[in-house]
Short mmCIF file of C-alpha atoms and ligand atoms in Angstrom, two decimals:
data_model
loop_
_atom_site.label_atom_id
_atom_site.label_comp_id
_atom_site.label_asym_id
_atom_site.label_seq_id
_atom_site.Cartn_x
_atom_site.Cartn_y
_atom_site.Cartn_z
CA UNK A 11 35.46 154.10 121.97
CA UNK A 12 37.28 155.43 125.20
CA UNK A 13 37.99 151.86 126.55
CA UNK A 14 39.38 151.00 123.06
CA UNK A 15 42.10 154.21 124.26
CA UNK A 16 42.36 153.32 127.53
CA UNK A 17 43.69 149.83 126.74
CA UNK A 18 45.62 151.03 123.44
CA UNK A 19 46.92 153.42 125.98
CA UNK A 20 48.10 150.80 128.65
CA UNK A 21 49.49 148.47 125.47
CA UNK A 22 52.02 151.73 124.49
CA UNK A 23 53.61 151.84 127.85
CA UNK A 24 54.27 148.48 127.80
CA UNK A 25 55.27 147.73 124.63
CA UNK A 26 57.37 150.77 124.83
CA UNK A 27 59.31 149.00 128.40
CA UNK A 28 59.44 145.56 126.13
CA UNK A 29 61.26 147.22 123.28
CA UNK A 30 63.48 149.36 125.26
CA UNK A 31 64.86 146.27 127.13
CA UNK A 32 65.07 144.41 123.96
CA UNK A 33 67.32 146.72 122.05
CA UNK A 34 69.45 147.39 125.14
CA UNK A 35 70.06 142.89 125.38
CA UNK A 36 70.25 143.54 121.81
CA UNK A 37 73.10 146.37 121.72
CA UNK A 38 75.11 144.72 124.74
CA UNK A 39 74.99 141.05 122.56
CA UNK A 40 76.25 143.58 119.09
CA UNK A 41 78.46 145.23 121.30
CA UNK A 42 80.13 142.16 122.98
CA UNK A 43 80.55 139.81 119.56
CA UNK A 44 82.29 143.16 117.98
CA UNK A 45 84.09 144.25 120.34
CA UNK A 46 87.84 144.26 119.82
CA UNK A 47 90.88 143.75 122.04
CA UNK A 48 94.40 143.51 121.32
CA UNK A 49 96.42 140.22 121.81
CA UNK A 50 100.09 139.64 121.22
CA UNK A 51 101.31 136.38 118.56
CA UNK A 52 105.53 136.48 118.93
CA UNK A 53 105.79 140.38 120.16
CA UNK A 54 102.82 141.79 117.24
CA UNK A 55 99.93 143.41 118.25
CA UNK A 56 96.80 141.65 116.47
CA UNK A 57 93.61 143.75 117.00
CA UNK A 58 90.47 140.31 117.51
CA UNK A 59 87.07 140.03 118.36
CA UNK A 60 86.58 139.49 122.37
CA UNK A 61 85.41 135.70 121.60
CA UNK A 62 87.51 134.80 118.93
CA UNK A 63 89.51 131.07 119.13
CA UNK A 64 92.97 130.88 119.53
CA UNK A 65 93.57 128.71 117.12
CA UNK A 66 91.41 130.78 114.33
CA UNK A 67 92.83 133.78 114.45
CA UNK A 68 96.19 131.83 114.45
CA UNK A 69 95.33 130.32 111.05
CA UNK A 70 93.51 133.78 110.07
CA UNK A 71 96.79 135.82 109.96
CA UNK A 72 98.60 133.27 108.49
CA UNK A 73 100.50 130.79 110.89
CA UNK A 74 100.27 126.90 109.90
CA UNK A 75 98.83 124.36 112.20
CA UNK A 76 100.06 121.72 110.35
CA UNK A 77 103.18 119.37 111.08
CA UNK A 78 106.14 119.48 108.80
CA UNK A 79 107.00 116.33 106.49
CA UNK A 80 109.25 113.50 106.66
CA UNK A 81 112.09 113.92 104.08
CA UNK A 82 114.64 111.51 102.99
CA UNK A 83 118.01 112.17 101.75
CA UNK A 84 116.73 113.52 98.90
CA UNK A 85 114.68 115.95 100.12
CA UNK A 86 111.39 113.55 98.68
CA UNK A 87 108.63 114.03 100.97
CA UNK A 88 107.89 110.57 102.20
CA UNK A 89 105.53 111.17 105.33
CA UNK A 90 103.47 114.04 105.01
CA UNK A 91 102.66 115.15 108.60
CA UNK A 92 105.59 113.18 109.52
CA UNK A 93 107.64 116.06 110.73
CA UNK A 94 107.50 118.62 113.56
CA UNK A 95 104.40 119.77 115.13
CA UNK A 96 104.53 123.67 115.59
CA UNK A 97 105.07 124.61 119.12
CA UNK A 98 102.35 126.67 120.13
CA UNK A 99 102.30 128.56 124.12
CA UNK A 100 99.73 130.87 125.26
CA UNK A 101 100.89 132.74 128.16
CA UNK A 102 104.06 130.39 128.43
CA UNK A 103 101.25 126.99 128.71
CA UNK A 104 100.93 124.91 125.93
CA UNK A 105 97.84 125.85 124.06
CA UNK A 106 95.21 123.50 124.88
CA UNK A 107 92.87 122.43 121.68
CA UNK A 108 90.01 125.03 121.84
CA UNK A 109 91.20 128.45 123.92
CA UNK A 110 89.14 131.42 123.95
CA UNK A 111 91.22 134.39 123.79
CA UNK A 112 91.12 137.13 126.62
CA UNK A 113 92.71 140.62 125.96
CA UNK A 114 96.27 140.81 126.03
CA UNK A 115 97.28 137.18 125.38
CA UNK A 116 100.37 136.29 124.84
CA UNK A 117 100.99 133.51 121.75
CA UNK A 118 104.62 132.38 120.96
CA UNK A 119 104.36 130.27 118.09
CA UNK A 120 107.10 128.03 116.04
CA UNK A 121 106.20 126.78 113.16
CA UNK A 122 106.56 122.86 112.38
CA UNK A 123 109.26 122.08 110.42
CA UNK A 124 110.14 119.37 108.21
CA UNK A 125 112.57 116.26 109.62
CA UNK A 126 115.32 114.29 107.84
CA UNK A 127 114.52 111.16 108.54
CA UNK A 128 117.28 108.95 110.35
CA UNK A 129 119.05 105.89 108.74
CA UNK A 130 119.40 102.62 110.27
CA UNK A 131 120.52 99.49 108.89
CA UNK A 132 120.09 96.22 109.91
CA UNK A 133 120.92 92.59 108.10
CA UNK A 134 117.96 90.41 107.91
CA UNK A 135 117.89 86.70 107.19
CA UNK A 136 116.85 85.53 103.06
CA UNK A 137 115.56 82.15 103.90
CA UNK A 138 116.40 79.11 101.30
CA UNK A 139 114.72 76.90 99.30
CA UNK A 140 113.99 73.10 98.78
CA UNK A 141 114.74 72.01 94.91
CA UNK A 142 114.05 68.77 93.96
CA UNK A 143 116.02 67.66 91.07
CA UNK A 144 116.13 64.88 88.46
CA UNK A 145 113.40 62.26 88.70
CA UNK A 146 112.56 58.72 90.00
CA UNK A 147 111.49 56.14 93.45
CA UNK A 148 114.38 57.68 95.18
CA UNK A 149 115.10 60.90 96.64
CA UNK A 150 118.29 61.71 99.08
CA UNK A 151 119.82 64.91 100.35
CA UNK A 152 122.37 65.97 98.82
CA UNK A 153 123.11 69.39 100.11
CA UNK A 154 120.91 70.65 103.31
CA UNK A 155 120.09 74.46 102.34
CA UNK A 156 121.72 77.49 103.93
CA UNK A 157 120.50 81.23 104.30
CA UNK A 158 121.64 84.02 102.96
CA UNK A 159 121.40 87.63 104.48
CA UNK A 160 121.32 90.75 103.08
CA UNK A 161 121.66 94.37 104.28
CA UNK A 162 118.96 97.04 104.89
CA UNK A 163 119.56 100.57 105.14
CA UNK A 164 115.77 102.57 106.03
CA UNK A 165 114.49 105.30 107.37
CA UNK A 166 113.95 105.32 111.07
CA UNK A 167 110.85 106.70 111.04
CA UNK A 168 109.39 105.65 107.91
CA UNK A 169 110.38 102.39 107.75
CA UNK A 170 111.07 103.02 103.92
CA UNK A 171 113.95 100.96 102.56
CA UNK A 172 116.84 103.32 101.28
CA UNK A 173 119.26 100.85 99.85
CA UNK A 174 119.56 97.02 99.71
CA UNK A 175 122.64 94.91 99.28
CA UNK A 176 122.84 90.96 99.53
CA UNK A 177 125.48 90.06 101.58
CA UNK A 178 125.82 86.63 101.41
CA UNK A 179 122.97 84.45 98.86
CA UNK A 180 121.15 81.56 99.99
CA UNK A 181 121.34 77.85 98.75
CA UNK A 182 119.42 75.48 98.08
CA UNK A 183 118.36 72.55 99.98
CA UNK A 184 118.64 69.78 96.92
CA UNK A 185 117.01 66.98 96.80
CA UNK A 186 118.06 64.53 94.13
CA UNK A 187 115.73 62.15 92.99
CA UNK A 188 116.53 58.98 91.27
CA UNK A 189 115.50 56.16 89.67
CA UNK A 190 116.47 53.01 90.56
CA UNK A 191 119.53 51.03 88.74
CA UNK A 192 117.97 48.85 85.90
CA UNK A 193 119.93 45.62 86.99
CA UNK A 194 117.96 42.52 88.19
CA UNK A 195 117.48 43.60 92.20
CA UNK A 196 114.41 44.31 93.62
CA UNK A 197 113.76 45.69 96.97
CA UNK A 198 110.44 44.26 99.40
CA UNK A 199 108.82 47.53 101.22
CA UNK A 200 105.81 46.49 103.64
CA UNK A 201 104.17 49.69 104.63
CA UNK A 202 101.08 50.30 108.07
CA UNK A 203 102.40 48.14 110.51
CA UNK A 204 103.38 46.64 113.12
CA UNK A 205 100.33 44.22 113.36
CA UNK A 206 99.49 41.01 114.90
CA UNK A 207 99.88 38.59 113.26
CA UNK A 208 100.51 39.64 110.11
CA UNK A 209 104.17 41.80 110.98
CA UNK A 210 104.93 38.64 112.47
CA UNK A 211 103.75 35.83 109.74
CA UNK A 212 105.55 38.02 107.06
CA UNK A 213 108.85 37.92 108.91
CA UNK A 214 109.27 34.16 109.19
CA UNK A 215 108.31 34.23 105.56
CA UNK A 216 111.59 36.64 104.99
CA UNK A 217 113.46 35.09 107.47
CA UNK A 218 112.81 31.81 106.17
CA UNK A 219 114.05 32.80 102.85
CA UNK A 220 116.93 35.20 103.69
CA UNK A 221 114.66 38.33 101.57
CA UNK A 222 115.73 41.22 102.95
CA UNK A 223 113.15 44.37 103.17
CA UNK A 224 112.00 47.45 104.87
CA UNK A 225 109.41 48.59 107.06
CA UNK A 226 107.87 51.58 106.75
CA UNK A 227 105.93 52.17 109.90
CA UNK A 228 103.19 54.41 111.60
CA UNK A 229 103.95 55.64 115.02
CA UNK A 230 100.40 54.97 116.47
CA UNK A 231 100.89 51.29 115.42
CA UNK A 232 104.31 51.14 117.19
CA UNK A 233 102.99 52.36 120.48
CA UNK A 234 100.28 49.43 120.04
CA UNK A 235 102.82 47.07 119.16
CA UNK A 236 106.21 47.73 120.29
CA UNK A 237 107.63 44.32 120.58
CA UNK A 238 106.38 43.49 117.16
CA UNK A 239 108.83 46.62 115.97
CA UNK A 240 111.92 45.74 118.57
CA UNK A 241 111.37 42.15 116.94
CA UNK A 242 111.43 42.81 113.53
CA UNK A 243 114.38 45.02 114.02
CA UNK A 244 116.33 42.22 116.24
CA UNK A 245 115.47 40.57 112.96
CA UNK A 246 117.58 42.76 111.13
CA UNK A 247 115.03 43.83 108.99
CA UNK A 248 115.13 47.73 107.87
CA UNK A 249 112.66 50.36 109.44
CA UNK A 250 111.73 53.26 107.92
CA UNK A 251 109.76 56.38 109.11
CA UNK A 252 106.14 56.75 107.73
CA UNK A 253 105.22 59.20 110.38
CA UNK A 254 102.73 58.62 113.36
CA UNK A 255 99.19 58.72 111.87
CA UNK A 256 99.15 58.04 108.28
CA UNK A 257 98.69 61.95 107.75
CA UNK A 258 98.78 63.44 104.33
CA UNK A 259 101.70 65.70 104.94
CA UNK A 260 101.48 67.36 101.63
CA UNK A 261 98.39 69.47 103.45
CA UNK A 262 100.51 70.58 106.70
CA UNK A 263 102.50 73.51 107.18
CA UNK A 264 105.92 72.84 108.50
CA UNK A 265 105.17 72.32 112.56
CA UNK A 266 103.07 69.81 111.71
CA UNK A 267 104.90 67.67 109.04
CA UNK A 268 107.74 68.48 111.80
CA UNK A 269 106.14 66.89 114.81
CA UNK A 270 105.08 63.91 112.41
CA UNK A 271 108.59 63.10 111.27
CA UNK A 272 110.26 63.94 114.88
CA UNK A 273 107.37 61.65 116.78
CA UNK A 274 107.72 58.78 114.38
CA UNK A 275 111.58 59.00 114.50
CA UNK A 276 111.47 59.31 118.46
CA UNK A 277 109.09 56.33 118.66
CA UNK A 278 111.44 54.00 116.52
CA UNK A 279 114.58 54.70 117.95
CA UNK A 280 113.38 54.46 121.85
CA UNK A 281 112.27 51.09 120.72
CA UNK A 282 114.94 49.33 118.50
CA UNK A 283 117.84 51.58 119.80
CA UNK A 284 118.23 52.63 115.90
CA UNK A 285 118.02 55.51 113.72
CA UNK A 286 115.71 55.53 111.25
CA UNK A 287 117.58 56.73 108.06
CA UNK A 288 114.63 56.02 105.81
CA UNK A 289 111.03 57.86 104.64
CA UNK A 290 108.20 57.62 103.05
CA UNK A 291 105.47 59.65 103.47
CA UNK A 292 102.18 58.02 103.40
CA UNK A 293 100.31 58.00 99.99
CA UNK A 294 104.03 58.83 98.36
CA UNK A 295 102.82 62.33 98.51
CA UNK A 296 106.35 64.18 98.35
CA UNK A 297 106.47 68.14 98.41
CA UNK A 298 108.99 70.42 98.71
CA UNK A 299 108.09 71.41 102.38
CA UNK A 300 107.87 67.74 102.87
CA UNK A 301 110.89 66.97 101.08
CA UNK A 302 112.58 70.00 103.26
CA UNK A 303 111.55 68.49 106.45
CA UNK A 304 112.47 65.13 105.71
CA UNK A 305 115.83 66.56 104.70
CA UNK A 306 116.36 67.92 108.70
CA UNK A 307 116.55 64.43 109.53
CA UNK A 308 118.65 63.66 106.85
CA UNK A 309 116.12 61.01 105.50
CA UNK A 310 116.51 58.94 102.49
CA UNK A 311 113.04 59.23 100.99
CA UNK A 312 111.42 55.81 99.02
CA UNK A 313 108.90 55.95 97.21
CA UNK A 314 107.80 52.87 95.37
CA UNK A 315 107.23 51.55 91.20
CA UNK A 316 105.68 48.85 91.85
CA UNK A 317 102.40 48.91 93.83
CA UNK A 318 100.94 45.66 94.67
CA UNK A 319 97.75 47.23 95.46
CA UNK A 320 97.64 44.16 98.25
CA UNK A 321 95.08 46.77 100.26
CA UNK A 322 91.72 46.61 97.74
CA UNK A 323 93.14 42.88 97.30
CA UNK A 324 90.17 40.49 97.34
CA UNK A 325 91.90 37.08 97.32
CA UNK A 326 95.47 36.56 96.75
CA UNK A 327 95.08 35.96 92.88
CA UNK A 328 94.18 39.45 92.27
CA UNK A 329 97.35 40.08 93.77
CA UNK A 330 99.92 37.96 92.08
CA UNK A 331 97.77 38.98 88.17
CA UNK A 332 98.93 43.18 89.48
CA UNK A 333 101.85 42.55 90.82
CA UNK A 334 104.06 39.75 87.87
CA UNK A 335 103.28 42.07 85.21
CA UNK A 336 105.17 44.73 86.74
CA UNK A 337 107.87 43.43 88.15
CA UNK A 338 111.41 44.92 86.61
CA UNK A 339 115.15 45.50 86.87
CA UNK A 340 115.29 48.21 90.19
CA UNK A 341 111.51 47.53 91.18
CA UNK A 342 110.33 49.31 94.95
CA UNK A 343 107.45 46.81 95.22
CA UNK A 344 104.89 48.42 97.86
CA UNK A 345 103.05 45.86 100.03
CA UNK A 346 101.58 46.13 103.33
CA UNK A 347 101.56 44.72 106.89
CA UNK A 348 98.99 46.86 108.20
CA UNK A 349 95.97 49.01 107.92
CA UNK A 350 93.51 46.17 107.30
CA UNK A 351 93.10 42.39 106.77
CA UNK A 352 96.59 41.39 104.93
CA UNK A 353 96.48 37.73 105.12
CA UNK A 354 96.39 37.83 101.24
CA UNK A 355 99.74 39.69 101.25
CA UNK A 356 100.90 37.30 103.57
CA UNK A 357 99.53 34.52 101.11
CA UNK A 358 101.34 35.54 97.87
CA UNK A 359 104.54 35.88 99.51
CA UNK A 360 105.77 32.93 99.08
CA UNK A 361 105.16 32.64 95.91
CA UNK A 362 106.30 36.27 95.02
CA UNK A 363 110.06 35.36 96.15
CA UNK A 364 110.29 32.66 94.22
CA UNK A 365 109.14 33.74 90.95
CA UNK A 366 111.63 36.84 91.45
CA UNK A 367 114.48 34.62 92.39
CA UNK A 368 113.40 32.02 89.86
CA UNK A 369 113.34 34.85 87.13
CA UNK A 370 116.56 35.75 87.93
CA UNK A 371 115.97 38.93 90.24
CA UNK A 372 118.11 39.47 93.61
CA UNK A 373 116.34 40.77 96.54
CA UNK A 374 118.38 43.53 98.04
CA UNK A 375 118.35 46.00 100.86
CA UNK A 376 116.94 49.67 99.61
CA UNK A 377 120.40 50.72 100.12
CA UNK A 378 121.56 47.82 98.30
CA UNK A 379 119.29 48.81 95.13
CA UNK A 380 120.65 52.29 95.06
CA UNK A 381 124.02 51.11 95.11
CA UNK A 382 124.97 52.44 98.58
ZN1 ZN B 428 100.79 53.91 104.24
#
């Protein structure tokens, strides 16, 4: 019993001391949290708690911390928060993001402002388009297009276009497709060369019979056989471009089409001293973009309306059966001197020329076929 009392007394004095310390700590904590102090905002004294954050205080007392808005000329908001932000100084220094206030701190607050966007103007190019008009196997440039111009007035900050006026309208490139005249004239065309020995064999047959023809050559073949190309041109045959790599131009972008056209033209000119005026897109694939690029080179574009299918002919008779029923006034006959074994094409050619003339057809150049 007495032991218990002694322990109890001992516990009481210790615990009292502990409670006392805790009480004092709590008091000082509560005191510090609830301690009020004066600060000054725009010359007005405000009492705040000692640990207050500057931005919280400003916000609590109705000072907006968000920027003003960006307005258009009619006062309509074009960009919320796009105006001037408020300017806040604490004791003459710009207020930092998180700042705890101290007694007698001085805040100077200038509210954010709406800003009216300044206007600027610019002239914007309007690109021109290409129109292919008419139908037919031959097309030529009627007019090369010209871009238009538009003036735009826009908000300098917002970028918003407020006013737009066309200064000049774009004029499209016009490419006209024509049908051949229904006179008894035909043109012979040979694609995908030069290729030995077929090109030379074909040339010899044509020369002997005084038959004109156009050769749509590939740049990659010209690189391999420049002397055959030079001889073909020297013999008076028309050389046209058929691109460098026999590519599907209709699947390409402007730059790639342009490269095909530019390089193939250079290769022809370097080896013949002639600037080609005729172009045939591989596979006859012609779209607006291909037509536009060809127009830049002033090319006349020739497709065909009679396909000999010589490229898949197992024998000369197949070509003959294919060709003869198709022959008509104004025929552009497609044959090949390159791209594979063309001995069947060579074999059929004398017979074809004879047939045409016996039936009253005149073999003419592409230019003549179109009365040019
Ligand atoms: Zn071809």
